[in-house]
Short mmCIF file of C-alpha atoms in Angstrom, two decimals:
data_model
loop_
_atom_site.label_atom_id
_atom_site.label_comp_id
_atom_site.label_asym_id
_atom_site.label_seq_id
_atom_site.Cartn_x
_atom_site.Cartn_y
_atom_site.Cartn_z
CA MET A 130 14.23 0.78 -11.27
CA SER A 131 12.05 3.79 -11.11
CA PHE A 132 10.57 6.00 -8.38
CA SER A 133 8.49 4.36 -5.44
CA PRO A 134 5.00 3.33 -6.37
CA LEU A 135 3.40 6.27 -4.52
CA THR A 136 5.83 8.86 -6.20
CA ARG A 137 5.02 7.25 -9.54
CA GLU A 138 1.32 7.52 -8.86
CA LEU A 139 1.69 11.22 -8.02
CA ILE A 140 3.69 12.07 -11.15
CA GLU A 141 1.06 10.38 -13.34
CA ALA A 142 -1.74 12.17 -11.45
CA LEU A 143 -0.07 15.42 -11.97
CA THR A 144 -0.09 15.03 -15.80
CA CYS A 145 -3.91 15.65 -15.62
CA LEU A 146 -2.90 19.45 -15.49
CA PRO A 147 -3.00 21.16 -18.91
CA GLY A 148 0.30 21.75 -20.31
CA VAL A 149 2.16 19.37 -17.97
CA GLY A 150 3.90 16.34 -19.38
CA PRO A 151 5.68 13.49 -17.70
CA LYS A 152 8.93 15.44 -17.34
CA SER A 153 7.26 18.66 -15.58
CA ALA A 154 5.26 16.35 -13.55
CA GLN A 155 8.30 14.79 -12.27
CA ARG A 156 10.00 18.04 -11.46
CA MET A 157 6.71 19.11 -9.68
CA ALA A 158 6.38 15.98 -7.54
CA LEU A 159 9.97 16.03 -6.49
CA HIS A 160 9.69 19.85 -5.61
CA LEU A 161 6.49 19.21 -3.59
CA LEU A 162 7.95 16.21 -1.73
CA ASP A 163 11.18 17.97 -1.10
CA ARG A 164 10.37 21.65 -0.31
CA ASP A 165 6.53 22.20 -0.06
CA ARG A 166 4.62 19.56 1.56
CA ALA A 167 2.40 22.13 3.37
CA GLY A 168 1.46 23.63 -0.01
CA ALA A 169 0.75 20.14 -1.51
CA ARG A 170 -1.45 19.20 1.28
CA LYS A 171 -3.42 22.56 0.98
CA LEU A 172 -3.57 21.98 -2.89
CA ALA A 173 -5.06 18.57 -2.26
CA ASP A 174 -7.65 20.05 0.06
CA SER A 175 -8.54 22.84 -2.32
CA LEU A 176 -8.93 20.32 -5.17
CA GLN A 177 -11.16 18.16 -3.23
CA GLN A 178 -13.45 21.04 -1.93
CA ALA A 179 -13.66 22.64 -5.40
CA MET A 180 -14.47 19.41 -7.34
CA GLU A 181 -17.18 18.52 -4.68
CA LYS A 182 -18.78 21.86 -4.15
CA ILE A 183 -18.33 24.00 -7.41
CA GLY A 184 -21.18 23.64 -9.84
CA ARG A 185 -22.78 26.00 -12.32
CA CYS A 186 -24.63 29.03 -11.82
CA GLU A 187 -28.40 28.38 -12.93
CA ARG A 188 -28.59 31.90 -14.58
CA CYS A 189 -25.19 32.35 -16.26
CA ARG A 190 -23.66 28.78 -16.29
CA ASN A 191 -20.40 30.24 -14.67
CA PHE A 192 -18.57 28.05 -12.06
CA SER A 193 -20.10 28.79 -8.57
CA GLU A 194 -20.48 26.87 -5.24
CA GLN A 195 -23.94 28.55 -4.97
CA PRO A 196 -26.99 27.70 -7.06
CA VAL A 197 -26.87 31.37 -8.36
CA CYS A 198 -23.43 32.99 -8.51
CA HIS A 199 -22.38 36.20 -6.81
CA LEU A 200 -22.42 38.04 -10.01
CA CYS A 201 -26.08 37.01 -11.07
CA ALA A 202 -27.21 37.78 -7.48
CA GLN A 203 -26.12 41.47 -7.66
CA GLN A 204 -29.32 43.51 -8.08
CA SER A 205 -27.44 46.72 -9.07
CA ARG A 206 -26.74 45.46 -12.57
CA ASP A 207 -28.77 46.42 -15.70
CA PRO A 208 -31.24 43.56 -16.42
CA SER A 209 -31.51 44.60 -20.13
CA LEU A 210 -28.03 44.01 -21.08
CA LEU A 211 -26.60 40.23 -21.37
CA CYS A 212 -23.04 39.85 -22.37
CA VAL A 213 -22.34 36.36 -24.01
CA VAL A 214 -18.85 35.03 -23.38
CA GLU A 215 -16.84 31.74 -23.83
CA THR A 216 -15.07 31.35 -20.52
CA PRO A 217 -15.10 32.53 -16.92
CA ALA A 218 -11.74 34.38 -17.64
CA ASP A 219 -13.59 36.38 -20.29
CA VAL A 220 -16.07 37.56 -17.67
CA ILE A 221 -13.28 38.79 -15.30
CA ALA A 222 -11.45 40.54 -18.16
CA ILE A 223 -14.72 42.40 -19.26
CA ASP A 224 -15.73 43.17 -15.71
CA GLN A 225 -12.54 44.49 -14.72
CA SER A 226 -12.62 46.97 -17.65
CA GLY A 227 -15.30 48.59 -15.72
CA SER A 228 -17.15 49.55 -18.88
CA TYR A 229 -20.13 46.94 -18.65
CA ARG A 230 -22.78 46.86 -16.01
CA GLY A 231 -25.11 44.11 -17.18
CA TYR A 232 -25.17 40.47 -16.62
CA TYR A 233 -23.35 37.73 -18.20
CA PHE A 234 -23.90 34.36 -19.88
CA LEU A 235 -21.21 31.76 -20.42
CA LEU A 236 -21.22 29.30 -23.27
CA LEU A 237 -18.16 27.48 -21.82
CA GLY A 238 -16.84 26.86 -25.29
CA HIS A 239 -18.11 27.57 -28.83
CA LEU A 240 -19.88 25.75 -31.69
CA SER A 241 -17.69 23.06 -33.21
CA PRO A 242 -19.65 20.59 -35.17
CA ILE A 243 -16.44 18.56 -35.87
CA ASP A 244 -15.79 17.92 -32.32
CA GLY A 245 -19.60 17.18 -31.72
CA ILE A 246 -20.18 20.45 -29.95
CA GLY A 247 -23.66 21.78 -30.97
CA PRO A 248 -26.07 24.32 -29.69
CA ARG A 249 -27.01 22.18 -26.78
CA GLU A 250 -23.37 21.63 -25.47
CA ILE A 251 -22.91 25.36 -25.23
CA GLY A 252 -26.07 25.80 -23.44
CA ALA A 253 -27.89 27.56 -26.17
CA ASP A 254 -31.18 26.16 -24.72
CA VAL A 255 -30.59 27.69 -21.37
CA LEU A 256 -29.83 31.09 -23.10
CA GLU A 257 -33.01 30.86 -25.22
CA GLN A 258 -35.13 30.46 -21.91
CA ARG A 259 -33.30 33.54 -20.59
CA LEU A 260 -34.18 35.49 -23.65
CA ALA A 261 -37.76 34.28 -23.51
CA GLU A 262 -38.06 35.87 -19.97
CA GLY A 263 -38.28 39.39 -21.72
CA GLU A 264 -36.06 41.37 -19.68
CA VAL A 265 -32.96 41.31 -21.93
CA LYS A 266 -32.98 44.09 -24.63
CA GLU A 267 -29.50 43.81 -25.89
CA MET A 268 -27.32 40.71 -26.34
CA VAL A 269 -23.55 41.81 -26.31
CA ILE A 270 -21.86 39.04 -28.17
CA ALA A 271 -18.06 38.76 -27.02
CA THR A 272 -17.14 35.37 -28.42
CA GLY A 273 -13.51 34.89 -29.86
CA THR A 274 -12.51 35.86 -33.18
CA THR A 275 -11.72 32.39 -34.33
CA VAL A 276 -13.79 30.74 -37.12
CA GLU A 277 -15.67 28.88 -34.43
CA GLY A 278 -16.15 32.05 -32.53
CA GLU A 279 -17.54 34.00 -35.34
CA ALA A 280 -19.88 30.98 -36.32
CA THR A 281 -21.08 31.09 -32.67
CA ALA A 282 -21.69 34.79 -32.91
CA HIS A 283 -23.72 34.49 -36.01
CA TYR A 284 -25.72 31.63 -34.41
CA LEU A 285 -26.47 33.65 -31.44
CA SER A 286 -27.45 36.94 -33.28
CA GLU A 287 -29.98 34.85 -35.35
CA MET A 288 -31.43 33.65 -31.98
CA ALA A 289 -31.67 37.26 -30.68
CA ARG A 290 -33.41 38.34 -33.79
CA GLN A 291 -36.01 35.67 -33.49
CA HIS A 292 -36.67 36.95 -30.00
CA GLY A 293 -36.83 40.55 -31.19
CA ILE A 294 -33.70 41.32 -29.24
CA VAL A 295 -30.76 43.61 -30.44
CA ALA A 296 -27.64 41.65 -30.94
CA SER A 297 -24.19 43.52 -30.84
CA ARG A 298 -20.72 42.44 -31.31
CA ILE A 299 -17.76 43.79 -29.37
CA ALA A 300 -15.45 45.75 -31.67
CA HIS A 301 -12.21 44.12 -33.07
CA GLY A 302 -9.25 46.25 -34.10
CA VAL A 303 -5.87 47.61 -33.07
CA PRO A 304 -5.42 47.38 -29.24
CA MET A 305 -4.64 50.63 -27.45
CA GLY A 306 -0.95 51.43 -27.45
CA GLY A 307 -0.50 48.81 -30.19
CA ASP A 308 2.11 49.60 -32.86
CA LEU A 309 0.65 49.09 -36.26
CA GLU A 310 3.80 47.34 -37.60
CA TYR A 311 3.38 44.67 -34.83
CA VAL A 312 -0.50 44.08 -35.34
CA ASP A 313 -1.26 40.92 -37.40
CA GLY A 314 -2.87 41.34 -40.88
CA ASN A 315 -6.13 39.75 -39.74
CA THR A 316 -6.60 42.25 -36.99
CA LEU A 317 -5.73 45.06 -39.36
CA THR A 318 -8.49 43.80 -41.76
CA LEU A 319 -11.04 43.92 -38.94
CA ALA A 320 -9.80 47.37 -37.87
CA LEU A 321 -10.25 48.64 -41.44
CA LYS A 322 -13.63 46.98 -41.92
CA GLY A 323 -14.84 48.49 -38.62
CA ARG A 324 -13.64 52.04 -39.23
CA ARG A 325 -15.94 54.74 -38.22
CA ILE A 326 -16.45 58.32 -39.62
CA ILE A 327 -14.92 60.98 -37.56
CA GLU A 328 -17.73 63.44 -36.71
CA MET B 207 -15.74 41.09 -9.32
CA SER B 208 -13.72 37.94 -9.42
CA PHE B 209 -13.96 33.96 -9.38
CA SER B 210 -16.08 32.38 -6.62
CA PRO B 211 -14.26 32.02 -3.34
CA LEU B 212 -13.52 28.27 -3.85
CA THR B 213 -12.36 28.78 -7.26
CA ARG B 214 -10.09 31.69 -6.15
CA GLU B 215 -8.62 29.38 -3.39
CA LEU B 216 -7.85 26.58 -5.90
CA ILE B 217 -6.17 28.98 -8.18
CA GLU B 218 -4.04 30.18 -5.47
CA ALA B 219 -3.31 26.70 -4.22
CA LEU B 220 -2.02 25.56 -7.62
CA THR B 221 0.62 28.37 -7.75
CA CYS B 222 2.68 26.23 -5.17
CA LEU B 223 3.57 24.05 -8.16
CA PRO B 224 7.01 25.20 -9.64
CA GLY B 225 6.78 27.19 -12.73
CA VAL B 226 3.00 27.87 -12.39
CA GLY B 227 2.16 31.49 -12.04
CA PRO B 228 -1.30 33.00 -11.56
CA LYS B 229 -2.22 32.86 -15.13
CA SER B 230 -1.32 29.32 -15.61
CA ALA B 231 -2.99 28.34 -12.35
CA GLN B 232 -6.10 30.03 -13.51
CA ARG B 233 -6.01 28.01 -16.76
CA MET B 234 -5.39 24.90 -14.76
CA ALA B 235 -8.22 25.41 -12.44
CA LEU B 236 -10.75 26.19 -15.15
CA HIS B 237 -9.56 23.27 -17.23
CA LEU B 238 -10.12 20.88 -14.24
CA LEU B 239 -13.47 22.29 -13.39
CA ASP B 240 -14.69 22.08 -16.84
CA ARG B 241 -13.19 18.93 -18.43
CA ASP B 242 -11.41 16.90 -15.90
CA ARG B 243 -13.05 16.52 -12.40
CA ALA B 244 -12.15 12.85 -12.25
CA GLY B 245 -8.50 13.79 -12.91
CA ALA B 246 -8.68 16.46 -10.36
CA ARG B 247 -10.06 14.23 -7.67
CA LYS B 248 -7.30 11.63 -8.33
CA LEU B 249 -4.73 14.19 -8.12
CA ALA B 250 -6.14 15.51 -4.63
CA ASP B 251 -6.01 11.88 -3.39
CA SER B 252 -2.39 11.14 -4.70
CA LEU B 253 -1.13 14.36 -3.24
CA GLN B 254 -2.60 13.66 0.12
CA GLN B 255 -1.32 9.72 0.22
CA ALA B 256 2.02 10.90 -1.10
CA MET B 257 2.57 13.75 1.42
CA GLU B 258 1.48 11.58 4.11
CA LYS B 259 3.33 8.39 3.48
CA ILE B 260 6.42 9.18 1.55
CA GLY B 261 9.47 9.88 3.72
CA ARG B 262 13.18 9.40 3.26
CA CYS B 263 14.99 6.07 2.88
CA GLU B 264 17.09 5.53 5.94
CA ARG B 265 20.01 4.21 3.84
CA CYS B 266 20.14 6.55 0.77
CA ARG B 267 17.75 9.53 1.77
CA ASN B 268 15.77 8.94 -1.50
CA PHE B 269 12.01 9.43 -1.25
CA SER B 270 10.33 6.17 -0.36
CA GLU B 271 7.06 5.10 1.53
CA GLN B 272 9.13 2.11 3.32
CA PRO B 273 11.83 2.79 5.92
CA VAL B 274 14.28 1.36 3.32
CA CYS B 275 13.68 1.99 -0.24
CA HIS B 276 13.21 -0.81 -2.76
CA LEU B 277 16.55 -0.02 -4.38
CA CYS B 278 18.57 -0.28 -1.06
CA ALA B 279 16.66 -3.38 -0.33
CA GLN B 280 18.06 -5.05 -3.56
CA GLN B 281 20.61 -7.75 -2.29
CA SER B 282 22.05 -8.20 -5.78
CA ARG B 283 23.82 -4.87 -5.85
CA ASP B 284 27.53 -4.59 -5.18
CA PRO B 285 28.02 -3.03 -1.76
CA SER B 286 31.45 -1.87 -2.37
CA LEU B 287 30.13 0.93 -4.85
CA LEU B 288 28.34 3.94 -3.43
CA CYS B 289 27.20 6.57 -6.18
CA VAL B 290 26.46 10.04 -4.70
CA VAL B 291 23.97 12.22 -6.59
CA GLU B 292 22.02 15.14 -6.13
CA THR B 293 18.45 14.29 -6.99
CA PRO B 294 16.10 11.17 -7.25
CA ALA B 295 15.84 12.04 -11.07
CA ASP B 296 19.67 11.49 -11.16
CA VAL B 297 19.38 8.04 -9.71
CA ILE B 298 16.68 6.99 -12.50
CA ALA B 299 19.11 8.42 -15.17
CA ILE B 300 22.21 6.45 -13.92
CA ASP B 301 20.26 3.32 -13.24
CA GLN B 302 18.65 3.28 -16.66
CA SER B 303 22.00 3.30 -18.27
CA GLY B 304 22.55 -0.12 -16.91
CA SER B 305 26.23 0.58 -16.34
CA TYR B 306 26.15 0.81 -12.70
CA ARG B 307 25.33 -1.95 -10.13
CA GLY B 308 26.16 -0.47 -6.81
CA TYR B 309 24.09 1.46 -4.30
CA TYR B 310 23.21 5.14 -4.25
CA PHE B 311 23.26 8.01 -1.82
CA LEU B 312 21.16 11.08 -2.36
CA LEU B 313 22.41 14.48 -1.19
CA LEU B 314 19.10 16.24 -2.19
CA GLY B 315 21.02 19.35 -3.14
CA HIS B 316 24.51 20.66 -3.03
CA LEU B 317 26.61 22.63 -0.82
CA SER B 318 25.73 26.32 -1.00
CA PRO B 319 27.02 28.24 1.97
CA ILE B 320 25.23 31.39 0.58
CA ASP B 321 21.96 29.70 0.95
CA GLY B 322 22.84 28.30 4.45
CA ILE B 323 23.19 24.79 2.94
CA GLY B 324 26.07 23.27 4.68
CA PRO B 325 27.24 19.61 4.97
CA ARG B 326 24.46 18.74 7.47
CA GLU B 327 21.73 19.87 5.33
CA ILE B 328 23.02 17.61 2.46
CA GLY B 329 23.27 14.75 4.77
CA ALA B 330 26.89 14.48 5.00
CA ASP B 331 26.72 13.08 8.54
CA VAL B 332 24.44 10.40 7.27
CA LEU B 333 26.92 9.60 4.56
CA GLU B 334 29.95 9.64 6.97
CA GLN B 335 28.23 7.02 9.01
CA ARG B 336 27.67 4.88 5.91
CA LEU B 337 31.38 5.09 5.02
CA ALA B 338 32.29 4.25 8.66
CA GLU B 339 30.37 0.89 8.29
CA GLY B 340 33.41 -0.19 6.08
CA GLU B 341 31.58 -1.92 3.22
CA VAL B 342 32.13 0.86 0.68
CA LYS B 343 35.29 0.76 -1.18
CA GLU B 344 34.79 3.26 -3.93
CA MET B 345 32.55 6.35 -3.84
CA VAL B 346 31.35 7.39 -7.20
CA ILE B 347 30.66 11.14 -7.23
CA ALA B 348 28.12 12.33 -9.77
CA THR B 349 27.17 15.59 -8.46
CA GLY B 350 26.48 18.40 -11.10
CA THR B 351 29.05 20.47 -12.92
CA THR B 352 28.05 23.82 -11.38
CA VAL B 353 30.37 25.46 -9.25
CA GLU B 354 28.49 24.28 -6.12
CA GLY B 355 28.43 20.68 -7.64
CA GLU B 356 32.15 20.88 -7.95
CA ALA B 357 32.54 22.20 -4.47
CA THR B 358 30.51 19.40 -3.14
CA ALA B 359 32.54 16.77 -5.06
CA HIS B 360 35.67 18.27 -3.61
CA TYR B 361 34.16 18.05 -0.11
CA LEU B 362 32.97 14.47 -0.57
CA SER B 363 36.37 13.27 -1.98
CA GLU B 364 38.13 14.70 1.15
CA MET B 365 35.75 12.66 3.30
CA ALA B 366 36.27 9.55 1.25
CA ARG B 367 40.06 10.04 1.70
CA GLN B 368 39.72 10.42 5.36
CA HIS B 369 38.03 6.90 5.55
CA GLY B 370 40.64 5.47 3.30
CA ILE B 371 37.94 5.10 0.40
CA VAL B 372 38.73 5.69 -3.27
CA ALA B 373 36.79 8.66 -4.84
CA SER B 374 36.04 8.82 -8.33
CA ARG B 375 34.17 11.50 -10.41
CA ILE B 376 32.04 10.52 -13.46
CA ALA B 377 33.65 11.85 -16.69
CA HIS B 378 32.40 15.01 -18.25
CA GLY B 379 32.85 15.60 -21.84
CA VAL B 380 31.15 15.74 -25.38
CA PRO B 381 27.93 13.74 -25.27
CA MET B 382 27.44 10.74 -27.66
CA GLY B 383 26.23 11.72 -30.97
CA GLY B 384 27.16 15.40 -30.08
CA ASP B 385 28.23 17.56 -32.96
CA LEU B 386 31.26 19.60 -31.86
CA GLU B 387 30.19 22.73 -33.12
CA TYR B 388 27.06 22.68 -30.89
CA VAL B 389 28.89 21.75 -27.62
CA ASP B 390 29.53 24.64 -25.38
CA GLY B 391 32.98 25.87 -24.50
CA ASN B 392 32.95 24.70 -20.94
CA THR B 393 32.00 21.03 -21.93
CA LEU B 394 34.97 21.19 -24.47
CA THR B 395 37.30 22.39 -21.91
CA LEU B 396 36.28 19.51 -19.67
CA ALA B 397 36.49 17.08 -22.57
CA LEU B 398 40.04 18.24 -23.41
CA LYS B 399 41.16 18.21 -19.89
CA GLY B 400 39.88 14.75 -19.47
CA ARG B 401 41.49 13.24 -22.66
CA ARG B 402 42.85 9.85 -22.65
CA ILE B 403 45.79 8.28 -24.46
CA ILE B 404 44.61 5.70 -27.00
CA GLU B 405 46.40 2.41 -26.39
#
């Protein structure tokens, strides 16, 4: 005895979502069947459309249904600045801060030799071509503060140096409004290392 | 600046899932686009199939793609027993225990006058027709132990009485292997109320 074949299939298909195990998938399937069939139909349609039409932007590798994404297509940005990030969410976060007006390049991950993720997998070859075009003067490296993120940052700064391009790393330290007692030790270490003389 | 239109649509569509807010939806969408397009396509297909084909069993109201579900179609069950539960997951739980060999009836919820959920909404009319057929001799009420579940149980037992049918309620108490010190007060109250003389 169990659910009907189609219900079982749906529960199993839902476990492809990150963080969704068999129990949550069951709850989701029953909720959709019972209360939100319209939403489920819309989700099916969106998934299909997205998977079919969304590819990668030729310039920055971000997800886009156009060959060049709407961000790379903006002429008003400063072409001498290129910010290298790990994920599309990072682009949103940086852009919403309103403090950066250059272009972006996405690695969609970070170097991780143990998992077989080398320079090619994170698009280092595409990035190198971009640097070779000669427009970029400064590469702002905004990869994560994990060991892999730092290794990736180091690799990228070497690449920039070879092309005679300035490489910079975004500052890491105590966040605004952050209470010192709740900030972890690693962050404090970075904050102290990165301290600046008050002029 | 934000995600591409199709990505945004997908993120929004994913929030129809219970327990999924904008942040989780974003994580899910990016994960599917980046790592599991095959899974996403399969999910889209499953959702579509399920929403189109899964209806309710005429006999027990459980979700089923057949007019009568595979459980109600089993001739080997005892037709004098009818267990009334709130959800499809409850059916699975009871059936997997292997201690019940009758048929089921699903309320798909419980009475909740505040939310406008009356007898009709939980299918009490369909249940009454079933009782009127005369085959059922005992109705095993397995609704939840919430206030609404208890009220529903009371309502159902009244209905059974009117049809000259025995109504029983599954026992509530300390679970097997449960350490008394970790059992909540309400459960202990039920366990004490429901105590039986050792013969």
